[in-house]
C-alpha atoms as a printed R data frame, in Angstrom:
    type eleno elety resid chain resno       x       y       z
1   ATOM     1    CA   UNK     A     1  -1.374  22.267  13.620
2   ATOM     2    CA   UNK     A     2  -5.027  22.346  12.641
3   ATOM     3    CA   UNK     A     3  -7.398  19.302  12.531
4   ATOM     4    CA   UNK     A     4  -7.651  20.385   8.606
5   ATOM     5    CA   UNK     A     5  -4.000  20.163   8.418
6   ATOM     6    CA   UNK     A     6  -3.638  16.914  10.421
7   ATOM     7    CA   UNK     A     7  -6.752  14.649   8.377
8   ATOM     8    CA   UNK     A     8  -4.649  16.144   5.490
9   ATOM     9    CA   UNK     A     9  -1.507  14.654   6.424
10  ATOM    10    CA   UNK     A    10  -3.022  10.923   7.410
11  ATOM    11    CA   UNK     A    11  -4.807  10.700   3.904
12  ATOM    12    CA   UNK     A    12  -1.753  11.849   2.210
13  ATOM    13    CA   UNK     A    13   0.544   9.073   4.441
14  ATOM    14    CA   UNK     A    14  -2.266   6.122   3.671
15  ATOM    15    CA   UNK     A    15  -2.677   6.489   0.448
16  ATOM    16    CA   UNK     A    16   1.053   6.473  -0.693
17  ATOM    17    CA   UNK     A    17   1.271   3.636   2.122
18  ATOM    18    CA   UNK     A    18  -1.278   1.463   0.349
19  ATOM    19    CA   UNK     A    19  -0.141   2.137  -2.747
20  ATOM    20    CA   UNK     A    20   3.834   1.137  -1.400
21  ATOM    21    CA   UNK     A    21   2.018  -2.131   0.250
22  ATOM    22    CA   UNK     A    22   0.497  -3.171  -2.637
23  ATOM    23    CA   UNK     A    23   3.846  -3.377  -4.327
24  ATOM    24    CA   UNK     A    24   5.842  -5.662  -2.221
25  ATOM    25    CA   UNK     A    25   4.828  -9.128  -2.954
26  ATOM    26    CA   UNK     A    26   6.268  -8.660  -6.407
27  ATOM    27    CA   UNK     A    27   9.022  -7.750  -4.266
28  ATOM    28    CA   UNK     A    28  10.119 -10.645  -1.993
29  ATOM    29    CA   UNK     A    29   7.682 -13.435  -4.725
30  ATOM    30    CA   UNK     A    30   9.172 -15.513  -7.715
31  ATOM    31    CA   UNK     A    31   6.694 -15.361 -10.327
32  ATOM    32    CA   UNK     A    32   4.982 -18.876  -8.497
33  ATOM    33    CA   UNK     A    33   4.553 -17.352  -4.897
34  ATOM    34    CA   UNK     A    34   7.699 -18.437  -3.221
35  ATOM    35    CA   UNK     A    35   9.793 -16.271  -1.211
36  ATOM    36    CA   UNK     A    36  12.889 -15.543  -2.963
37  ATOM    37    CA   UNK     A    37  14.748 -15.563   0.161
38  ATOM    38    CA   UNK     A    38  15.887 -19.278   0.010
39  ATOM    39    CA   UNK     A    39  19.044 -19.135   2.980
40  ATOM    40    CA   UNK     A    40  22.035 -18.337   4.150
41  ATOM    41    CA   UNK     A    41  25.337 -18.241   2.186
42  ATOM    42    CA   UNK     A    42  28.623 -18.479   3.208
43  ATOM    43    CA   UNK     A    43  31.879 -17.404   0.990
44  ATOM    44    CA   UNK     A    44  32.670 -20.766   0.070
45  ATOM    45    CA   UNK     A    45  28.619 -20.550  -1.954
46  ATOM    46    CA   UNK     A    46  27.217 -23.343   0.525
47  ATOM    47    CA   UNK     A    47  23.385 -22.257   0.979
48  ATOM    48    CA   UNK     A    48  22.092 -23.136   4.463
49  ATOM    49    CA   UNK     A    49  18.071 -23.479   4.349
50  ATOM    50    CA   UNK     A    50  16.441 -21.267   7.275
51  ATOM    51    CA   UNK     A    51  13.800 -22.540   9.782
52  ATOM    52    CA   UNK     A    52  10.309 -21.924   8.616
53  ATOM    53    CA   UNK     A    53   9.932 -20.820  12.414
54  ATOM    54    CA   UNK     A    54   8.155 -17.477  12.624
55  ATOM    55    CA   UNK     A    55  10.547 -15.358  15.014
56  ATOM    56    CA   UNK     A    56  13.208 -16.246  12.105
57  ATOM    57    CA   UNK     A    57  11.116 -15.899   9.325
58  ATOM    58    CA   UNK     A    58   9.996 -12.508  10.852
59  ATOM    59    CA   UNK     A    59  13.077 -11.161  11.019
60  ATOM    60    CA   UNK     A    60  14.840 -12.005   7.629
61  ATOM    61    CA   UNK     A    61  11.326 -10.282   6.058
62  ATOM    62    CA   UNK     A    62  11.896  -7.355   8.142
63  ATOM    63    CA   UNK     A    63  15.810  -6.879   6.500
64  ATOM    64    CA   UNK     A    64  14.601  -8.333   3.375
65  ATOM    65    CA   UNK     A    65  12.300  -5.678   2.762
66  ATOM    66    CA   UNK     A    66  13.665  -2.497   4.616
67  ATOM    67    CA   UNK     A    67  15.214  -1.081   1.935
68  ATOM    68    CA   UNK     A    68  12.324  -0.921   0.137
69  ATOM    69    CA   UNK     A    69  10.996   1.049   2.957
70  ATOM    70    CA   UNK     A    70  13.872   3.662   3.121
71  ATOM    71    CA   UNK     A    71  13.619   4.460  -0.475
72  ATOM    72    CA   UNK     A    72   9.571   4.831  -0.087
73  ATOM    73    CA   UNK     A    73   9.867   7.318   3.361
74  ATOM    74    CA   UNK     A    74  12.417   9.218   0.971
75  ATOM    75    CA   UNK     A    75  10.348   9.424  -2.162
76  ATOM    76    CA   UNK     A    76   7.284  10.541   0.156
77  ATOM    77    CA   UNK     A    77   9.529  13.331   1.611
78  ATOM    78    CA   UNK     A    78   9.786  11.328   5.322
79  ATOM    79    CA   UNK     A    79  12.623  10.010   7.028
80  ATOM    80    CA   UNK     A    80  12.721   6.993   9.133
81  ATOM    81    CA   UNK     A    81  13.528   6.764  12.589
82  ATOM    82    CA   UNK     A    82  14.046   3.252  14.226
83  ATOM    83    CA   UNK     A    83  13.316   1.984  17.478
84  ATOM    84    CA   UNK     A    84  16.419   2.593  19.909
85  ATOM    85    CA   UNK     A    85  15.535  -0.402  21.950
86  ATOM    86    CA   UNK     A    86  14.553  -3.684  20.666
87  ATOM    87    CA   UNK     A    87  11.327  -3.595  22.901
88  ATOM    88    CA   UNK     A    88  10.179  -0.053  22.062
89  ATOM    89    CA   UNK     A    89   7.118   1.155  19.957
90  ATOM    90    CA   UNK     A    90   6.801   1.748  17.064
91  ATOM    91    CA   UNK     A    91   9.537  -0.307  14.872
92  ATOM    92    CA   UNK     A    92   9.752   2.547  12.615
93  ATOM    93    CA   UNK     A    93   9.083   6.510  13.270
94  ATOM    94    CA   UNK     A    94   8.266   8.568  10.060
95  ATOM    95    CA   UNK     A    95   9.219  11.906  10.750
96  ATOM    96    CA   UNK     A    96   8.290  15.017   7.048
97  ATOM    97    CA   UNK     A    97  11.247  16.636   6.222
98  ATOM    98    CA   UNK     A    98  10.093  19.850   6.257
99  ATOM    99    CA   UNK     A    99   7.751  19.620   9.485
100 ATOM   100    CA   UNK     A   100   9.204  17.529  12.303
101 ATOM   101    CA   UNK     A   101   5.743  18.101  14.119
102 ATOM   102    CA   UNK     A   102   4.177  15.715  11.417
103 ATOM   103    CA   UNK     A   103   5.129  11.725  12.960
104 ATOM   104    CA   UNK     A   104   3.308   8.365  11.850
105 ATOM   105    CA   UNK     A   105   4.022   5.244  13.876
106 ATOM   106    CA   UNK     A   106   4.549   2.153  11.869
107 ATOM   107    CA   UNK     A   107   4.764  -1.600  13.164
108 ATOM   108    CA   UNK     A   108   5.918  -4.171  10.916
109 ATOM   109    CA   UNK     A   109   3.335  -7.510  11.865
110 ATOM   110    CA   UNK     A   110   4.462 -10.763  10.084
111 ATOM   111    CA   UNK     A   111   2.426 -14.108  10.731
112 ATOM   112    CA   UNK     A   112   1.192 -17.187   8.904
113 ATOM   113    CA   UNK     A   113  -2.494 -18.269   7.719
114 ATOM   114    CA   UNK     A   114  -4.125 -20.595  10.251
115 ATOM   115    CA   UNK     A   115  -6.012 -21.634   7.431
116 ATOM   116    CA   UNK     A   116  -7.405 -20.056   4.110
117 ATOM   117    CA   UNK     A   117  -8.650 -16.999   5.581
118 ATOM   118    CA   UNK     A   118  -7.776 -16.170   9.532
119 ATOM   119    CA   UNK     A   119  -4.461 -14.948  10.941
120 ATOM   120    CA   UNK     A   120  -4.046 -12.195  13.588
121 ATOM   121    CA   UNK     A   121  -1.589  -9.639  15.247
122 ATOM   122    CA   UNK     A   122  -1.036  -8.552  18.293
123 ATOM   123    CA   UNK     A   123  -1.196  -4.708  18.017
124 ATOM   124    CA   UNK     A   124   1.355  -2.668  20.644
125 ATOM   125    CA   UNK     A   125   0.903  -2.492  24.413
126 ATOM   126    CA   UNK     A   126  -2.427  -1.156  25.837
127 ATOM   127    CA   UNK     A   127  -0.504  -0.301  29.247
128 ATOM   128    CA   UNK     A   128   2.599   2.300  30.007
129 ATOM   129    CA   UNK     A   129   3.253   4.987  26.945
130 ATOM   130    CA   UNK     A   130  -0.916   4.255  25.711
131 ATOM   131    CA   UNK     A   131  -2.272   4.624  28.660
132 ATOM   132    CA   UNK     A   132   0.278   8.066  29.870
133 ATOM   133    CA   UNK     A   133   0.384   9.738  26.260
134 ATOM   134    CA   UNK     A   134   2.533  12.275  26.993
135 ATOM   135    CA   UNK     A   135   5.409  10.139  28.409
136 ATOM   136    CA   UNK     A   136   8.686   8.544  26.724
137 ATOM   137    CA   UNK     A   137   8.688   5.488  28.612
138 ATOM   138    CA   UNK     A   138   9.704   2.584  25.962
139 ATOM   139    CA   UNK     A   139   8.235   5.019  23.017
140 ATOM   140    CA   UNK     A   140  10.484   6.679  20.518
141 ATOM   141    CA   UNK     A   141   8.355   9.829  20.762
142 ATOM   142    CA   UNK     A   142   5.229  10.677  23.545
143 ATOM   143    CA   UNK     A   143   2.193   8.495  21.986
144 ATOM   144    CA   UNK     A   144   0.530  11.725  21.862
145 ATOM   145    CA   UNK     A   145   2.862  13.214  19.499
146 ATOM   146    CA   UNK     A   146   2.064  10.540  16.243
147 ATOM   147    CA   UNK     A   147  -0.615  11.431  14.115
148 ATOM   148    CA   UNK     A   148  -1.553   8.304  13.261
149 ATOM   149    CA   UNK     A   149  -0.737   5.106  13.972
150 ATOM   150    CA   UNK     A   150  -0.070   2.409  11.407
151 ATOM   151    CA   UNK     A   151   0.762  -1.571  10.577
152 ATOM   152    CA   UNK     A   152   2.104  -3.085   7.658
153 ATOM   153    CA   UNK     A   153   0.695  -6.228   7.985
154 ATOM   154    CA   UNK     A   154   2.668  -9.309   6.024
155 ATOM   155    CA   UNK     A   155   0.579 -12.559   5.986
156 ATOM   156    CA   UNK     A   156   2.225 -15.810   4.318
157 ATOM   157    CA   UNK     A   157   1.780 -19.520   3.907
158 ATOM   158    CA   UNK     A   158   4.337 -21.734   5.960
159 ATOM   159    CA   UNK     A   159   5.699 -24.423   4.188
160 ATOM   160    CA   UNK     A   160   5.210 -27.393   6.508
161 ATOM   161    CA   UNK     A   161   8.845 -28.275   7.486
162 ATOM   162    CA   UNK     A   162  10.451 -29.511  10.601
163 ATOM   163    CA   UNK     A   163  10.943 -26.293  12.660
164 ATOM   164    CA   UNK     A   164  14.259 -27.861  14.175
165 ATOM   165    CA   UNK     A   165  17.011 -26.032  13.129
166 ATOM   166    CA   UNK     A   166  18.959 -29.428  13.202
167 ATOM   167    CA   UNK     A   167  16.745 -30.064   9.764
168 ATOM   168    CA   UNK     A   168  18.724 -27.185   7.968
169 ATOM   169    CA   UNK     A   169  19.986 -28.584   4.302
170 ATOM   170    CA   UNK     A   170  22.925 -27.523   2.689
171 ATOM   171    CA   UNK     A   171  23.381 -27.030  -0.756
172 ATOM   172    CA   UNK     A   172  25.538 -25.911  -3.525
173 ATOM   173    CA   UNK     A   173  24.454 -24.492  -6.515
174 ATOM   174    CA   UNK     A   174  26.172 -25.070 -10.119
175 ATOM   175    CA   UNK     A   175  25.387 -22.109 -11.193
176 ATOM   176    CA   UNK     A   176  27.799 -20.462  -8.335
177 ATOM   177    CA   UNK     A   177  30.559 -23.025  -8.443
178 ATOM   178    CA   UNK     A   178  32.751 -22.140 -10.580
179 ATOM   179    CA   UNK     A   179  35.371 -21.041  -8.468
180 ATOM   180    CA   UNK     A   180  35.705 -24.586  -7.414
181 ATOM   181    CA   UNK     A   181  36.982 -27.929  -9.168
182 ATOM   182    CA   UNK     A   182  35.125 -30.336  -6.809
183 ATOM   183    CA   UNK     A   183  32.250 -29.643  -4.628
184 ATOM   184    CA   UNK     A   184  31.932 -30.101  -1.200
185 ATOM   185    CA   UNK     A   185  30.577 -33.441  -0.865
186 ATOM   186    CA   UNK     A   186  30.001 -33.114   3.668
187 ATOM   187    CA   UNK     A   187  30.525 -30.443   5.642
188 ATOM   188    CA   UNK     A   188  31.247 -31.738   8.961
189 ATOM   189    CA   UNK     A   189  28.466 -34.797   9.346
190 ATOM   190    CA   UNK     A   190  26.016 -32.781   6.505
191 ATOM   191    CA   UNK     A   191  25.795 -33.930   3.436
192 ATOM   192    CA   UNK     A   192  25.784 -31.233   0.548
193 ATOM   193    CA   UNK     A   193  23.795 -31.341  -2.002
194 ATOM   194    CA   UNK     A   194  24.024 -29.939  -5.272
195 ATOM   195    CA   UNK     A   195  21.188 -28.317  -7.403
196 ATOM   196    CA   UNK     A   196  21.016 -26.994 -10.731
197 ATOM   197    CA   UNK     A   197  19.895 -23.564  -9.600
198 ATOM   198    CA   UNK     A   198  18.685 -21.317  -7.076
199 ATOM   199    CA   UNK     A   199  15.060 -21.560  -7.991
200 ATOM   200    CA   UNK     A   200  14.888 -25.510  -7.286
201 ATOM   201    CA   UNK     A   201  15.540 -24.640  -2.956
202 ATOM   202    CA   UNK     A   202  12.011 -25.116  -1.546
203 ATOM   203    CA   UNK     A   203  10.923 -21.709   0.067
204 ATOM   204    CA   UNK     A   204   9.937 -22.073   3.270
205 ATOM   205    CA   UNK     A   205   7.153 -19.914   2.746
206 ATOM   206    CA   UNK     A   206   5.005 -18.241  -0.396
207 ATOM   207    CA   UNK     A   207   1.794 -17.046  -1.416
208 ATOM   208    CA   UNK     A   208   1.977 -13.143   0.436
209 ATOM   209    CA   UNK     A   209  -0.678 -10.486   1.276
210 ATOM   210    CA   UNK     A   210   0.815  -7.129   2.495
211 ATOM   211    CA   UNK     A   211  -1.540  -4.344   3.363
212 ATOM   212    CA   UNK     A   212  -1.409  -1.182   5.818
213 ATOM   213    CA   UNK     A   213  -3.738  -0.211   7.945
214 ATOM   214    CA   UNK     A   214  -4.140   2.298  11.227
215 ATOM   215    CA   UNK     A   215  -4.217  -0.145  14.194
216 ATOM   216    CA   UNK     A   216  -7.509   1.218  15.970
217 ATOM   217    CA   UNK     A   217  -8.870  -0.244  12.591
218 ATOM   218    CA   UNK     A   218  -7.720  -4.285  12.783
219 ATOM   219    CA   UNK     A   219  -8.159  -4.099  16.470
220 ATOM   220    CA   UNK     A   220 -10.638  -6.620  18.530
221 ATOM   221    CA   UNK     A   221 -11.343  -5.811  21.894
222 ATOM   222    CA   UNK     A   222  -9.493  -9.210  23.123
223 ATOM   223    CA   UNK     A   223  -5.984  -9.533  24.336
224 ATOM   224    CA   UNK     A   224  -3.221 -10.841  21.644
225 ATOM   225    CA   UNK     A   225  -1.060 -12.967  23.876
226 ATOM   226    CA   UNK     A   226  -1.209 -14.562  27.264
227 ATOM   227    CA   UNK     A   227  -1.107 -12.671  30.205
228 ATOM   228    CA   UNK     A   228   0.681  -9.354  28.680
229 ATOM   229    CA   UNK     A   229  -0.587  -6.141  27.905
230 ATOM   230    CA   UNK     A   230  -1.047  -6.239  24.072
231 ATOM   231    CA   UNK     A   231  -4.061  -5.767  22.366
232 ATOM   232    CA   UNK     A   232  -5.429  -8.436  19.800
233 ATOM   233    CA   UNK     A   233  -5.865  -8.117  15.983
234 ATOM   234    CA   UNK     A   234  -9.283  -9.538  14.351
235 ATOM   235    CA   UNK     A   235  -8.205 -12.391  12.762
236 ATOM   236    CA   UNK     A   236 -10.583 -12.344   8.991
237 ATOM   237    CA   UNK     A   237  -8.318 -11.726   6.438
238 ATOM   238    CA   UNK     A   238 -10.534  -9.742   4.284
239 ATOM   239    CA   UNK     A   239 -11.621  -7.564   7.103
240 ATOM   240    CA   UNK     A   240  -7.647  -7.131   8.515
241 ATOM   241    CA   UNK     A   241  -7.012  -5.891   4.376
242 ATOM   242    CA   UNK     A   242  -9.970  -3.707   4.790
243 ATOM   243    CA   UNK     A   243  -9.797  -2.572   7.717
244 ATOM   244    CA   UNK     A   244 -13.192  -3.813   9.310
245 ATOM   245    CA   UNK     A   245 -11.708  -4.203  12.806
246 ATOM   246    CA   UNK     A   246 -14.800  -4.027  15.751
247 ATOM   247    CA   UNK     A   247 -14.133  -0.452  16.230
248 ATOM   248    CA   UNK     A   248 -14.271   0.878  13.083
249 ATOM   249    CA   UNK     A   249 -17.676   0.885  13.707
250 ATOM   250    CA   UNK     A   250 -17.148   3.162  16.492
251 ATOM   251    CA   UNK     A   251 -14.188   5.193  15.933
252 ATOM   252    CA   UNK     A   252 -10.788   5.643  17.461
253 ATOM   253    CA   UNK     A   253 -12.187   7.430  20.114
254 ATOM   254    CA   UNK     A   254 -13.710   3.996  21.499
255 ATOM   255    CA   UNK     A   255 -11.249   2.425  20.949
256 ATOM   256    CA   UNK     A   256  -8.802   4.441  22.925
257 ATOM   257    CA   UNK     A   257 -11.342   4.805  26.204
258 ATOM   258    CA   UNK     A   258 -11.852   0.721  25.835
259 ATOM   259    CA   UNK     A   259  -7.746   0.133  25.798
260 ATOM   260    CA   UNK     A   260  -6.963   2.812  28.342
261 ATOM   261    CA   UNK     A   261  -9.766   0.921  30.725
262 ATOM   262    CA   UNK     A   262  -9.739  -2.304  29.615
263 ATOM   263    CA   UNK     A   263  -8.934  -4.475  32.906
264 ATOM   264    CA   UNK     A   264  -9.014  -1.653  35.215
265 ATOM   265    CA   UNK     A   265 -12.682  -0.116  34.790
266 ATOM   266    CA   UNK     A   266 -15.410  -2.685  36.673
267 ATOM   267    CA   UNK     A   267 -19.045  -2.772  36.628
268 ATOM   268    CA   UNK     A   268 -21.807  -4.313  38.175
269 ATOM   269    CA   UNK     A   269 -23.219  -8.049  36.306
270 ATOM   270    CA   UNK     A   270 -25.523 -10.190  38.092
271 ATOM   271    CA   UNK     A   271 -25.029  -8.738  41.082
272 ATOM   272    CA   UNK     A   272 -21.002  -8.767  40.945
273 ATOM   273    CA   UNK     A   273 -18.450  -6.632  40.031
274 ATOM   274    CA   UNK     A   274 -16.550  -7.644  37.670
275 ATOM   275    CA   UNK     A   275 -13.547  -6.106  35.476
276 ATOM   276    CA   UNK     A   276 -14.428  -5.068  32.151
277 ATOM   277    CA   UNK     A   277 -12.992  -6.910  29.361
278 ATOM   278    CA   UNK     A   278 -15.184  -6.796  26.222
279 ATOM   279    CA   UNK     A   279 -16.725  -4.238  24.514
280 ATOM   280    CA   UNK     A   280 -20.266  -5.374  24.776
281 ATOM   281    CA   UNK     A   281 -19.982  -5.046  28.692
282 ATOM   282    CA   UNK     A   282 -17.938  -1.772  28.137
283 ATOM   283    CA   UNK     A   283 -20.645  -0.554  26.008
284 ATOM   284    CA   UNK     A   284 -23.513  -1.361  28.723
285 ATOM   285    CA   UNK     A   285 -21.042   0.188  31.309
286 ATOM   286    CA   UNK     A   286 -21.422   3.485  28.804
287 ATOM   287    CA   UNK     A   287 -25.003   3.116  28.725
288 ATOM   288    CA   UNK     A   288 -24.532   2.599  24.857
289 ATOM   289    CA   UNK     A   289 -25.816  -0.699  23.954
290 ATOM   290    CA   UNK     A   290 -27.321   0.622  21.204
291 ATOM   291    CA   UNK     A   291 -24.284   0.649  19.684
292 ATOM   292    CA   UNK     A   292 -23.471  -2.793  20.484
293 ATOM   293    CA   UNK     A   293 -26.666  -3.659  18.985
294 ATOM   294    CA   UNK     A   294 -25.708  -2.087  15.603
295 ATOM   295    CA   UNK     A   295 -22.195  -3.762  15.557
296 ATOM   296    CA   UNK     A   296 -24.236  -6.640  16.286
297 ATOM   297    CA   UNK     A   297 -26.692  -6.075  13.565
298 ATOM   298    CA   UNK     A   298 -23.781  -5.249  10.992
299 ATOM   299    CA   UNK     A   299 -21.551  -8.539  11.572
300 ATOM   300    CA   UNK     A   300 -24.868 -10.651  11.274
301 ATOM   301    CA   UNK     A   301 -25.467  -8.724   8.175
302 ATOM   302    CA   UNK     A   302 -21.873  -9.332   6.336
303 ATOM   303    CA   UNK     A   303 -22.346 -12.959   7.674
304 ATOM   304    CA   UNK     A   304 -25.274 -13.469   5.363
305 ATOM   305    CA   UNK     A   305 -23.650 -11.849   2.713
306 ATOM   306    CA   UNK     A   306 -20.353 -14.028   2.494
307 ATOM   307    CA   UNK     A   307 -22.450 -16.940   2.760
308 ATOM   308    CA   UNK     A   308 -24.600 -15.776  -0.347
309 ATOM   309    CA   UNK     A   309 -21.313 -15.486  -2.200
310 ATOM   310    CA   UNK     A   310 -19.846 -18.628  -1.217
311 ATOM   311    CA   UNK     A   311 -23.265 -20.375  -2.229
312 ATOM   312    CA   UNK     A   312 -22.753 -18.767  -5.674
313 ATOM   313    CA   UNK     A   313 -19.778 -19.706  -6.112
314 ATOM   314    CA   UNK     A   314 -20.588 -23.205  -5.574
315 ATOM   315    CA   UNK     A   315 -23.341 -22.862  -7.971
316 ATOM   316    CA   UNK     A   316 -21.224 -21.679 -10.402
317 ATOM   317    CA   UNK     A   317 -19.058 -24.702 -10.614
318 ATOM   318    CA   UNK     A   318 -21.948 -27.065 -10.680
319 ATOM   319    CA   UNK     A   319 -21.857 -28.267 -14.590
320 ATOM   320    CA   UNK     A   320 -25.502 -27.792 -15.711
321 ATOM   321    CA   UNK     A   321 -27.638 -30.872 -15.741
322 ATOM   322    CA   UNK     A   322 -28.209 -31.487 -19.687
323 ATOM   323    CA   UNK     A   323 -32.154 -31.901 -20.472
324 ATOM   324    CA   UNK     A   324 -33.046 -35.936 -21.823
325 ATOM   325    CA   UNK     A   325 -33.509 -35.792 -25.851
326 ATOM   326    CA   UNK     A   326 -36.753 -37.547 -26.605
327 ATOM   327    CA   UNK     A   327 -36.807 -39.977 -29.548
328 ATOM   328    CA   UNK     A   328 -39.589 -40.168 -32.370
329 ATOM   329    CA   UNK     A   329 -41.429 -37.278 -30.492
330 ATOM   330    CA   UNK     A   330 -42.148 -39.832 -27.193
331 ATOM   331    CA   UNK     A   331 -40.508 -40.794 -24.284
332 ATOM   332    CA   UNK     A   332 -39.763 -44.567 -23.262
């Protein structure tokens, strides 16, 4: 396949996966932001509230909106592969009907805003199948093989609840009782209570963003958890939607030589060696710090321009000071 054909391919994929992310939050949202997910039920209509812990909220967004996700591969002309093993990449391998050699990677990346506008992702493995692209070591397909590869990012607000599961409330709803005569009053030391209607359970979480974008795009050149191999997401909100990640500056190229080194390559600061694990020192290593300089240069630059916006903004909702009315011509 040509390079023609391939760019072809990826603009096709991200624009009909935009256009599919920007649909969802109607999706999985009540008409006030709340997850319409409100819990469990069981066939005698108890609902059992879920943790708003993120490992369980993940999860039940993940099956909540998958078949959304079937019927969009299918009305694109893909079809989805999923992950044999629970720790393999990508979650979801979308494979054209008519050419098998055509393969996107997508991850599904839930999380929760820290605060108005930061969350973050941690982005695959930058070890094993990255680093040896033409192996099947915990991949569903040689790393090599994807033409591009993508997230579909899902930030939310958490609803600040006890994360004990011991805090789950039970509930019956009128509206789905009419198979019974008398409500459960306890079940087992729980009290049950009942509620006019679905819509009155408290979500445990609301107000969504979705958006896709390739994962060289979001990435920073910092580690996403701990001491494992993953690499880190920027954390801006606006620039994970827009896909303003550190190397898009660059290019995936970059990013690629930073990951595949990052931790193993070591240069010479101060005298030391030390390993390299930023992209400023990987960029001196390179003998490019002219680029850093212009990354540099650019993130000063948007800097000054968000804080000209939020100063207008301000100014905006400062009521205008009305002028003093003189009497008879004179002031007092």
């Amino acid at each position: 396949m040509n390079l023609t054909d391939k760019n072809k391919y990826k603009s096709d994929f991200k624009k009909e996966l935009d256009k599919f992310s920007d649909k969802l939050e109607k999706y999985v949202s009540t008409d006030d932001g709340d997850w319409t997910v409100k819990g469990f039920i069981d066939v005698y209509k108890n609902i059992y509230t879920i943790s708003s812990d993120t490992k369980i909220v993940s999860k039940i967004l993940e099956i909540h909106i998958f078949p959304q996700i079937l019927q969009f591969a299918d009305s694109i002309g893909y079809k989805i592969m999923l992950a044999e093993k629970q720790n393999w990449y990508p979650d979801l391998t979308f494979v054209h009907k008519q050419n098998d050699e055509v393969k996107f990677a997508l991850d599904l990346k839930t999380t929760f805003r820290r605060n108005h506008n930061t969350a973050g992702f941690t982005l695959g493995s930058h070890g094993g199948y990255f680093k040896e692209r033409e192996k099947e070591k915990n991949i569903q397909f040689p790393y090599s093989q994807y033409l591009g590869h993508y997230c579909l990012g899902i930030i939310y607000t958490r609803i600040d609840f006890a994360d004990d599961i011991a805090e789950t409330e039970i509930f019956q709803v009128k509206e789905l009782q009419e198979e019974y005569n008398t409500p459960n009053k306890k079940i087992g030391e729980r009290d049950v209570t009942t509620v006019q209607n679905l819509k009155s359970i408290t979500s445990v979480i609301k107000d969504f963003d979705f958006f896709a974008a390739e994962k060289w795009k979001i990435a920073s050149d910092k580690q996403g958890s701990g001491n494992t191999a993953n690499i880190g997401s920027i954390v801006d909100i606006d620039d994970l939607r827009n896909g303003n990640g550190i190397f898009s500056k660059l290019g995936e190229e970059w990013f690629d030589e930073y990951w595949i080194n990052y931790g193993s390559a070591t240069m010479v600061k101060d005298g030391k060696p030390i390993k390299i694990t930023t992209l400023k020192d990987f960029l001196e290593f390179k003998g490019r710090t002219d680029l850093w300089e212009n990354i540099v240069d650019k993130t000063k630059k948007k800097k000054e321009s968000t804080k000209k916006i939020a100063v207008k903004k301000l100014a905006k909702k400062k009521p205008a000071k009305k002028s003093a009315k003189k009497k008879g011509g004179k002031g007092k």
